Every structure is written in C-alpha cells, then in structure tokens.
Short mmCIF file of C-alpha atoms in Angstrom, two decimals:
data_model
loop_
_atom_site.label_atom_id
_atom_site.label_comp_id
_atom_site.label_asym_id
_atom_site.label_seq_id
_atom_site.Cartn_x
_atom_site.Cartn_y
_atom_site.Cartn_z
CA UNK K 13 0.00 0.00 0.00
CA UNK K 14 3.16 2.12 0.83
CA UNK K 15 4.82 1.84 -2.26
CA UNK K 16 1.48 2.28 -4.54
CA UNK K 17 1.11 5.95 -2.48
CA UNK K 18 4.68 6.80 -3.37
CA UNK K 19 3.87 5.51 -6.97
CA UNK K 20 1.26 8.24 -7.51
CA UNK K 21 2.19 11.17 -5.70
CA UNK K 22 5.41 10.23 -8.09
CA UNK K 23 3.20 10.27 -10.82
CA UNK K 24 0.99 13.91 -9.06
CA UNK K 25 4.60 15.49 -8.94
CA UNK K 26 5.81 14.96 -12.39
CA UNK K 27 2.87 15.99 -14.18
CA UNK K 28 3.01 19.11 -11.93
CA UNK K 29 6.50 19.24 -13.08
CA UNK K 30 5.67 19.03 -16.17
CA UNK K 31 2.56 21.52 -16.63
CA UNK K 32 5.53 24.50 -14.99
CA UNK K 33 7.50 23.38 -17.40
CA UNK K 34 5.35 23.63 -20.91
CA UNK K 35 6.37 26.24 -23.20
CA UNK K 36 4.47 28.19 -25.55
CA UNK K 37 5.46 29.75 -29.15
CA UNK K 38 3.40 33.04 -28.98
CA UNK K 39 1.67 34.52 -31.83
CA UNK K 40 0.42 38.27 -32.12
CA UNK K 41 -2.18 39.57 -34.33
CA UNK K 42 -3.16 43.33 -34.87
CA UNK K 43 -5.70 45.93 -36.11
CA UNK K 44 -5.20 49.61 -36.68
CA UNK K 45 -7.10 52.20 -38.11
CA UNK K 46 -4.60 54.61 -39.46
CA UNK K 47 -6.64 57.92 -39.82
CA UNK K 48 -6.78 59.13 -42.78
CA UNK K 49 -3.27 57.81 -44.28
CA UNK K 50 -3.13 60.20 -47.45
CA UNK K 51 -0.12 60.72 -49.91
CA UNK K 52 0.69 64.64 -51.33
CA UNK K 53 -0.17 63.27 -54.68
CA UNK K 54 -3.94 64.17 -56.71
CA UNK K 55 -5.61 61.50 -57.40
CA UNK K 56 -8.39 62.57 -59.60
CA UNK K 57 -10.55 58.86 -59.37
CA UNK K 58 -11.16 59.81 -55.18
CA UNK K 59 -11.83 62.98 -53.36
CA UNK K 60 -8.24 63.50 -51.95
CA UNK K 61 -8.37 67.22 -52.42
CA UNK K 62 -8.35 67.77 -48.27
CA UNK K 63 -5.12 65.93 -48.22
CA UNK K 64 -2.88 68.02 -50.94
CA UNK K 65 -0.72 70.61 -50.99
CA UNK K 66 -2.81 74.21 -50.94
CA UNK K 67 -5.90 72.25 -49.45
CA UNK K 68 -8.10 72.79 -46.60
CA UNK K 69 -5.64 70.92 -44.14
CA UNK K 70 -2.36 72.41 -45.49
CA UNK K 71 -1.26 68.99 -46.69
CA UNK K 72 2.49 68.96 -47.44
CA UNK K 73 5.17 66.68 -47.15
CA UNK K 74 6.43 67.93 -43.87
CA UNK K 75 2.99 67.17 -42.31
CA UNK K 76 2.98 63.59 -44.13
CA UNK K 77 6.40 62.45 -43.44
CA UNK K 78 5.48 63.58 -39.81
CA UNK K 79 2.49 61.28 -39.90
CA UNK K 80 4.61 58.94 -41.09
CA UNK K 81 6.97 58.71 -38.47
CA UNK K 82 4.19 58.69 -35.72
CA UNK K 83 2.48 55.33 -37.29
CA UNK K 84 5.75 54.04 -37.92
CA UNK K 85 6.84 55.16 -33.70
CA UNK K 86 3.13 53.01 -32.81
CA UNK K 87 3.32 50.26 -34.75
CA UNK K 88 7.01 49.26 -33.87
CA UNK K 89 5.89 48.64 -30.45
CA UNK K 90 3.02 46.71 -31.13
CA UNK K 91 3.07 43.37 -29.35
CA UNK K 92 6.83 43.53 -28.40
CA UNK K 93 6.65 42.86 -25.19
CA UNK K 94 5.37 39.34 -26.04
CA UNK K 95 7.75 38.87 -29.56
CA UNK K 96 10.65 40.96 -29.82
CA UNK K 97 9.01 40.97 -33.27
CA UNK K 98 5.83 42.55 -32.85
CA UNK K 99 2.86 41.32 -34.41
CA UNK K 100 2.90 38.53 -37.14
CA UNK K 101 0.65 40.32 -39.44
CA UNK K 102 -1.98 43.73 -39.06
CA UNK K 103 -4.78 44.70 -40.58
CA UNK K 104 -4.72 48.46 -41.64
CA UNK K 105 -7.63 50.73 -42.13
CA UNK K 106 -7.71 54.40 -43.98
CA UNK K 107 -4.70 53.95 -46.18
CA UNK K 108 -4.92 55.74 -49.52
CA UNK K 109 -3.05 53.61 -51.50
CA UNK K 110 -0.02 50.87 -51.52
CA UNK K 111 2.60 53.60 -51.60
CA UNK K 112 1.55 55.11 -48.06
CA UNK K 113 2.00 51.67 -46.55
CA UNK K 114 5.21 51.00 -49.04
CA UNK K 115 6.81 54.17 -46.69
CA UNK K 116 5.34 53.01 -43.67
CA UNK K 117 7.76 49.57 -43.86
CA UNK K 118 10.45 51.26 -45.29
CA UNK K 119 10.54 53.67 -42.63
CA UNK K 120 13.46 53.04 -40.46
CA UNK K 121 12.08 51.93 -37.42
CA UNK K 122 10.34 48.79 -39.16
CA UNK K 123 12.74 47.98 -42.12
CA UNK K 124 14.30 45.66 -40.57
CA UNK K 125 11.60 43.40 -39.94
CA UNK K 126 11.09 42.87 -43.61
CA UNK K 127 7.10 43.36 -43.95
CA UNK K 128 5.18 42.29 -46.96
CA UNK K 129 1.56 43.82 -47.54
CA UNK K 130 -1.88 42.88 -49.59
CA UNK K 131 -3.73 45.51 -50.71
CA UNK K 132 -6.95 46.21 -53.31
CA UNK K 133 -7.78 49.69 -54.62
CA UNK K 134 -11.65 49.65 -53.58
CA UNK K 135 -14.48 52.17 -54.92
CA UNK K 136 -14.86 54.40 -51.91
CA UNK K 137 -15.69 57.65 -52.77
CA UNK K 138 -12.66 59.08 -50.28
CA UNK K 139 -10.46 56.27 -51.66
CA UNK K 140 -9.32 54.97 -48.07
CA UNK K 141 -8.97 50.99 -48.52
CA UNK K 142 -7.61 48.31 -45.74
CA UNK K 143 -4.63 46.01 -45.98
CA UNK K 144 -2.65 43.51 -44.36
CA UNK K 145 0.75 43.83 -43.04
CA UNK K 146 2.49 40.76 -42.30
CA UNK K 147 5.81 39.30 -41.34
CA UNK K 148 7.22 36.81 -43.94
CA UNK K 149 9.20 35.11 -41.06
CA UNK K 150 5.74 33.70 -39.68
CA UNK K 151 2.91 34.54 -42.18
CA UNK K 152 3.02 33.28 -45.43
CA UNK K 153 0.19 34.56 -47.89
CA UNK K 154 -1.51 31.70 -50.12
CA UNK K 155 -3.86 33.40 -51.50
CA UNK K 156 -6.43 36.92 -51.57
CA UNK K 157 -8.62 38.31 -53.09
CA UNK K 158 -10.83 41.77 -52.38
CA UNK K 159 -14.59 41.07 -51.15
CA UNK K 160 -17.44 43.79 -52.53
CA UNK K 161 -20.06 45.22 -50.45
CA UNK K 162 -23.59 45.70 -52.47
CA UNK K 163 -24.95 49.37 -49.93
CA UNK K 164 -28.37 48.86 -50.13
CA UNK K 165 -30.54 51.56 -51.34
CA UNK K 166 -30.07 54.81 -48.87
CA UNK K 167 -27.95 53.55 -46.67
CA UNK K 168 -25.32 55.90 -47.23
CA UNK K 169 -25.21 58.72 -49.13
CA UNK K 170 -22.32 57.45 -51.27
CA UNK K 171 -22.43 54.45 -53.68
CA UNK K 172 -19.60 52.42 -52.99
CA UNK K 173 -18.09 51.81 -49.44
CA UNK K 174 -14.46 50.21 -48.56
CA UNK K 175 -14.24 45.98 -49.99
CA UNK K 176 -13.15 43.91 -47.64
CA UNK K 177 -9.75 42.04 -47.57
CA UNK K 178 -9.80 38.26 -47.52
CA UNK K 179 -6.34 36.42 -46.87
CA UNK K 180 -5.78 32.74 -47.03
CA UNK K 181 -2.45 32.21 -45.01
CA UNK K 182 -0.27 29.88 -43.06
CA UNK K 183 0.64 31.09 -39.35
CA UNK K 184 3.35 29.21 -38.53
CA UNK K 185 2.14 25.95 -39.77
CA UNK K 186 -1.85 26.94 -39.04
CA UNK K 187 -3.75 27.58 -42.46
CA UNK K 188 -5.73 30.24 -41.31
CA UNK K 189 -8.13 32.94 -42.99
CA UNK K 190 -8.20 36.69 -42.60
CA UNK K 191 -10.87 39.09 -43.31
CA UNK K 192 -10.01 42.85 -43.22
CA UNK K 193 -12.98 45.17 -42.80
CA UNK K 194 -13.77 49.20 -42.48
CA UNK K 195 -17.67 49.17 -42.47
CA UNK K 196 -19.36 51.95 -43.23
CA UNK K 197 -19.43 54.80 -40.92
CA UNK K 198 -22.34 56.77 -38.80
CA UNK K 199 -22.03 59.49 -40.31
CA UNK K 200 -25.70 60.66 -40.79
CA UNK K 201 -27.06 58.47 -37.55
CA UNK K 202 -26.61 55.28 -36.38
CA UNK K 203 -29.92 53.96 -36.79
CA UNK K 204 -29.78 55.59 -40.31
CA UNK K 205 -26.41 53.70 -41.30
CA UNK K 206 -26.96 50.55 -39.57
CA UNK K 207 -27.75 48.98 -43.27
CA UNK K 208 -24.83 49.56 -44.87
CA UNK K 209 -22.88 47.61 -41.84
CA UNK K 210 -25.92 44.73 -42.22
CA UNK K 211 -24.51 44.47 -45.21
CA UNK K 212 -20.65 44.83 -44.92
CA UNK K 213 -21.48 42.13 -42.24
CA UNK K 214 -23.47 39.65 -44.34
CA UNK K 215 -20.48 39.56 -46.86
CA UNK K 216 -18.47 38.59 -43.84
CA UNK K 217 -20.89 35.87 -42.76
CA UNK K 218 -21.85 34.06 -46.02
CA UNK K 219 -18.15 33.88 -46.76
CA UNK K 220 -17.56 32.63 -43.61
CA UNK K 221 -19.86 29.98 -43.89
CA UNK K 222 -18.69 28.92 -47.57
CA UNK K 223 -15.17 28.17 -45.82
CA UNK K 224 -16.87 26.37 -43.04
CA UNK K 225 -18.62 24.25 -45.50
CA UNK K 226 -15.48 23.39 -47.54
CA UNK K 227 -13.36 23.23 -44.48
CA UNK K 228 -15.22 22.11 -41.09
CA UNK K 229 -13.55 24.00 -38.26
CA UNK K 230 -11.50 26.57 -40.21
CA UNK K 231 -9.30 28.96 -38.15
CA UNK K 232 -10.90 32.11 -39.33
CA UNK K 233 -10.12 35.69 -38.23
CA UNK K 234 -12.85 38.62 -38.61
CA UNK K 235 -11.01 41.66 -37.64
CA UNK K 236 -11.57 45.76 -38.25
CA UNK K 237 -12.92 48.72 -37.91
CA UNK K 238 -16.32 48.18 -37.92
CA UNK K 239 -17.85 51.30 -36.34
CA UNK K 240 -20.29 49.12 -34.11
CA UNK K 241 -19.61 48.09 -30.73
CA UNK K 242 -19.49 44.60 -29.59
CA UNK K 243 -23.07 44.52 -28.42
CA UNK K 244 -24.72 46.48 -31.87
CA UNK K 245 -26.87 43.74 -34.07
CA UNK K 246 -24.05 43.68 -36.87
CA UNK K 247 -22.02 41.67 -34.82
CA UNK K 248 -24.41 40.07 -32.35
CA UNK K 249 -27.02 38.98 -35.04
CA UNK K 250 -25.60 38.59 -38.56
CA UNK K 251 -22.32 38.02 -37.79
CA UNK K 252 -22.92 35.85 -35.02
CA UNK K 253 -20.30 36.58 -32.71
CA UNK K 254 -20.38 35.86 -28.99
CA UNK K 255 -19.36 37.12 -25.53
CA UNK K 256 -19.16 34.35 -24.21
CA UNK K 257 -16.84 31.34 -24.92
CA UNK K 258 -19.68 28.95 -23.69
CA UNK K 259 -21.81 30.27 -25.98
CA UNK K 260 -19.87 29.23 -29.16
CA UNK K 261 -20.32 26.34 -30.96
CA UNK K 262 -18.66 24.63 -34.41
CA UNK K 263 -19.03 27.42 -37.00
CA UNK K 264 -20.11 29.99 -34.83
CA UNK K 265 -17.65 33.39 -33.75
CA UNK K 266 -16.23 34.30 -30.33
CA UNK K 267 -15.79 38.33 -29.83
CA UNK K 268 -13.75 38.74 -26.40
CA UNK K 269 -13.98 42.24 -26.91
CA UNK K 270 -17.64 42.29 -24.98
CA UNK K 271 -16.31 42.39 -21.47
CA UNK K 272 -13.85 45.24 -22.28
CA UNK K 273 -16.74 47.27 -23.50
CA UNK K 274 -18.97 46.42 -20.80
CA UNK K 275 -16.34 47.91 -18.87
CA UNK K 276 -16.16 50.95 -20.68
CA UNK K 277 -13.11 50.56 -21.84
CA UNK K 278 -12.73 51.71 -25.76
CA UNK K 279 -10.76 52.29 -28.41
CA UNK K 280 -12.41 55.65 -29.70
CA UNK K 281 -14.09 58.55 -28.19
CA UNK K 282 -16.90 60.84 -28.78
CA UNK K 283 -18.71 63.29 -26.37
CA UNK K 284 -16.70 61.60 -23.31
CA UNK K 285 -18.38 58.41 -24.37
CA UNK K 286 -16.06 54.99 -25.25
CA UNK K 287 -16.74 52.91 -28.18
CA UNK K 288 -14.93 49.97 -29.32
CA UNK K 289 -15.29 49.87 -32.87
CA UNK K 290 -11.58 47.97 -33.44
CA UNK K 291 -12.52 44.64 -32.78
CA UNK K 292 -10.34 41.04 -33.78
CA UNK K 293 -13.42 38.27 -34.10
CA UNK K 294 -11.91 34.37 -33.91
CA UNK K 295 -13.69 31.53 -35.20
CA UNK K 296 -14.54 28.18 -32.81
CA UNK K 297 -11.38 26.04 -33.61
CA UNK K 298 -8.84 28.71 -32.03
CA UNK K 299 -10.63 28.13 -28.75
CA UNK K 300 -9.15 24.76 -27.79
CA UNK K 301 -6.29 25.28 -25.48
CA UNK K 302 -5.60 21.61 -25.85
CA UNK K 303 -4.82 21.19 -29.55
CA UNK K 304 -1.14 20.98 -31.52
CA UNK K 305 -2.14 24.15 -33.41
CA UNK K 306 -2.42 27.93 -31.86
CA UNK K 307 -5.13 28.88 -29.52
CA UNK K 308 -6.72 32.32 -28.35
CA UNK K 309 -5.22 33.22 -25.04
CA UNK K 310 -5.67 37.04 -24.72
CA UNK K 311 -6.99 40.07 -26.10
CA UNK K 312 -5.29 43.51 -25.69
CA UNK K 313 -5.92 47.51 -26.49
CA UNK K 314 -2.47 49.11 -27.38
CA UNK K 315 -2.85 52.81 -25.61
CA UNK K 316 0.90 53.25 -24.28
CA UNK K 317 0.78 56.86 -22.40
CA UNK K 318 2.59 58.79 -25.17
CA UNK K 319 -0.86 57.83 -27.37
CA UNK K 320 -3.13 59.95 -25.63
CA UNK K 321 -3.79 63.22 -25.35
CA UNK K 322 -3.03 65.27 -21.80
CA UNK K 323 -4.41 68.63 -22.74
CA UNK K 324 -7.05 70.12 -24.37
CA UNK K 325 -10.96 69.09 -25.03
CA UNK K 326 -9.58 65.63 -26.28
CA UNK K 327 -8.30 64.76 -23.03
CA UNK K 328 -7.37 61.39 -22.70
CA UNK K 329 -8.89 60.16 -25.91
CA UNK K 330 -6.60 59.45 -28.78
CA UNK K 331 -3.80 61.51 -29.52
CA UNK K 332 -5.46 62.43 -33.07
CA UNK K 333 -3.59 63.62 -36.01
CA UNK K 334 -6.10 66.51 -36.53
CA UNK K 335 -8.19 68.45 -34.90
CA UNK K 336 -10.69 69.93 -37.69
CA UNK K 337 -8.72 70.86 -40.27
CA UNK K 338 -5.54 71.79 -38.11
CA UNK K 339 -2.87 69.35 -37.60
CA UNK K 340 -2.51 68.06 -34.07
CA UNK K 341 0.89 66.00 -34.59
CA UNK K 342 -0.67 62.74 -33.20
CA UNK K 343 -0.94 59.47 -34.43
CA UNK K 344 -4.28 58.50 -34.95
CA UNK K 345 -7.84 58.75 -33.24
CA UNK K 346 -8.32 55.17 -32.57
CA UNK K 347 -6.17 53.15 -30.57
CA UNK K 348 -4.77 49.51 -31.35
CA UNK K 349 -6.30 46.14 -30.75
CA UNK K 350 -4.32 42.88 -30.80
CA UNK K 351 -4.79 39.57 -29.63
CA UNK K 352 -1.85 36.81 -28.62
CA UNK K 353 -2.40 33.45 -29.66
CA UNK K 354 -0.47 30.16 -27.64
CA UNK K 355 1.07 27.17 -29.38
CA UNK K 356 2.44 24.39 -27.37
CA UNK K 357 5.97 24.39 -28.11
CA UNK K 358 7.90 20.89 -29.02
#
C-alpha cells in the first residue's frame, strides 16, 4: 500500500513538473485604423483634395512624413513585449493607397523586420482601402482576393463603401483565414447607417460559412474597424459573434472584446463616451487550449501613455492627427487592438 502511495504522488509530482515546465510559441495579431493615411499626390478617381498641398488641411510633405513617423513610432511597439518581433501580421484601415503603406515599412524603425503587404484599390468615394501587413518570417500569404459590399438603397449617401480584404495564409504551420474590414461609418445616424454595416457584415458571414462548409472548423479571423460596438446587431445577429466562450459552438464566432466594453473601456471617443469599434473576431477552432495548433489566449488595447492626449478638449482620448482641419501632430484617433495566440511548443 506504501509503495502504490509513493507511486502516484510520483506520478501527481511529475505531471506538476511538467505543466511549470510547458512552453508556448506566442503569436500576435493586430488591427489599426490609421486615420486618414493620405499621400501629397492628386488623385483625380477619389476625393483627396483635403489631403494636398494648398488644401483645406495644409497637406504637405512635412505634415505627411510627420504622420509617417508617428504610425511608424506606434506600430514598432506593437506586441513587443510578447515577440521581440511585434505582431505577425496587421490589418490596416484608412490607407490611400499601396505607396503610403510602401513608406510606412520602409521607414526606419520597421525595415528591418522585412514586412510584406496585400492591398486592393476599392471604390470608396474618399479612396481609403484596408490592408494587411504581415511578417514573412511567420505569415506566409496563399492566397487573396478583395470582397465587394452591395450598400443597399439609402444607406449611405455614397455608392460604394471600402471591400473587404480576404487572406488565405499559413501562421506558422496553421492555415488560417483573414478578413479585413472598415464598415461603413455613422455618419448621418446610427440607426440611419446601420444597413450599410448589415450588409458589410453579411459579406463577412456568407463567406464565412462557404469556408466552413469546404473546411469544417477553419481557423478564421474577422477583424476591423467596424464602427459598431461589440453589443450592436451587426455583430451580435448577422455576424454571429459571442461574448461568451460557452456560448460558441462549431461554426459559430467568439468576440472577447464584450467584457472590455462592458467595462467601458474603448478604443475611440466621442462626447466623453467609449466605443470599441476595433474589434479582432476568432472563429470556434482557435478556442481549444488543448490542440497541436495555436489557440486564443488574450486580447489587448495598445494605448501606451505617449498615445493619448493630456491637454485640451480631447483629453485622454486618442492623440489624433487633426483636430478639424488643423494638424494636431498625433498618431491617430483610434487606438490599437491585438490579440496573442499560444502554441504548445515541441
């Protein structure tokens, strides 16, 4: 009886032993809405004429290469403190074109890390598009393509809003999908608006469900700007997304941004109110912390003290590049969102 007591605490103190000692290959994955990310050039296809030289907001290149340097000072930092690395790839939001984001990576606080990007020229009337940002050294692209959103009738007062990025990818041996959004904003009322993000949000969900169909328990990613909240029926309803892990099942979406909110914690303000419009959605496979593959462990909102303004009527909101049509020297009016994902290292 003695020596079958030893036997298993043994056995109690090894596998304690050897839970401490498991090791975990970290993964971070971003969002960032880059406010209004405009080159000095006319573009006479989009309504760029704000954003030039002799416009409304004194556009030059001082003023660009400054905003340059302040996304380039933010997204450096993003995620470092669990990869030396930063983030393995991040969506971008409000980018003019592929030659903003070509000096973003250049600049010299990121060259180094060698960044790749995907990008589609979409229809929207200001020409701001998204893209994705990745790491070659643990994201490799497969394939892409750019996802169009059919406004219905008077829900905006523009015809075309931003597509939507899709990404097939591999994560570090995970084949993994990636959809980059921007939904159409509330500009004109919420209520008023609230189609055009039904429908931003139904291009999301039937494609979602056309992978799930193909490939049962996909590791999908739904992240963006989707000026909503957590709680708003664009995500709740047709999206589908969740609050609550134990609410998820196979082919369904898990938001962990709900709590946050609930909290009032945001990453945008308005009128001393918090919203949480940057939001990283998972699909049901990342949530099994017992699988070879990665797993969601945590989400995070990237507002470092340096982001946020200290003076002024903006007070601890954003540290915003503009203020009307004067330039503020900040970095952009939303803050950050990133998740880290676990794998169980061999």
């Amino acid at each position: 009886m003695k020596t079958v007591l030893l036997l298993l605490i043994a056995i109690l103190v090894f596998k304690i032993i050897d839970a401490q000692s498991q090791h975990y290959k970290p993964a971070v994955i971003a969002f960032y809405n880059l406010e209004n990310f405009f080159d000095t050039i006319n573009n006479p296809n989009i309504n760029d004429e704000d954003f030039l030289p002799g416009g409304i907001k004194n556009y030059n290149s001082k003023v660009y290469q400054a905003k340059v340097l302040r996304l380039a000072t933010v997204v450096s930092q993003i995620g470092t403190d669990i990869n030396p690395d930063g983030f393995a790839f991040i969506g971008v939001a409000e980018i003019e074109n592929d030659t903003v984001l070509n000096d973003l990576i250049h600049h010299p606080l990121l060259k180094d890390r060698n960044y790749s990007m995907v990008h589609y020229d979409s229809r929207d009337i200001r020409g701001v598009d998204v893209a994705l940002i990745y790491n070659p050294k643990y994201f490799t692209v497969l394939n892409s393509r750019k996802l169009f959103v059919p406004l219905p009738e008077g829900a905006k007062t523009s015809a075309y809003t931003r597509d939507i990025l899709w990404v097939k990818g591999v994560l570090n041996g995970d084949t993994i999908y990636v959809f980059v959004n921007h939904w159409p904003s509330r500009v004109g009322g919420e209520q008023r608006s609230a189609p055009g993000r039904f429908a931003a949000a139904r291009v999301d969900r039937n494609f979602i469900d056309s992978i799930e169909k193909y490939k049962p328990g996909a590791k999908i990613i739904v992240m963006g700007d989707l000026n909503d909240d957590p709680i708003n029926e664009s995500i709740t309803k047709i999206l589908g997304a969740k609050g609550k892990i134990t609410d998820v099942k196979p082919g369904g979406l898990y938001n962990p941004w709900v709590d946050l909110y609930k909290k009032g914690i945001g990453t945008l303000a308005y009128q001393d109110a918090w919203g949480l419009f940057d939001q990283i959605i998972i699909s049901y496979a990342w949530l099994d912390k017992n699988q070879q593959g990665y797993f969601f462990f945590q989400p995070h909102i990237f507002n470092k003290e340096f982001m946020v303004e200290n003076t002024g009527k903006y007070k601890g909101y954003p540290m915003r590049t503009w203020d009307g049509n004067v330039f503020r020297g900040g970095y952009s009016d939303h803050f950050p969102t990133y998740i880290v994902l676990l794998k169980k290292a061999q």
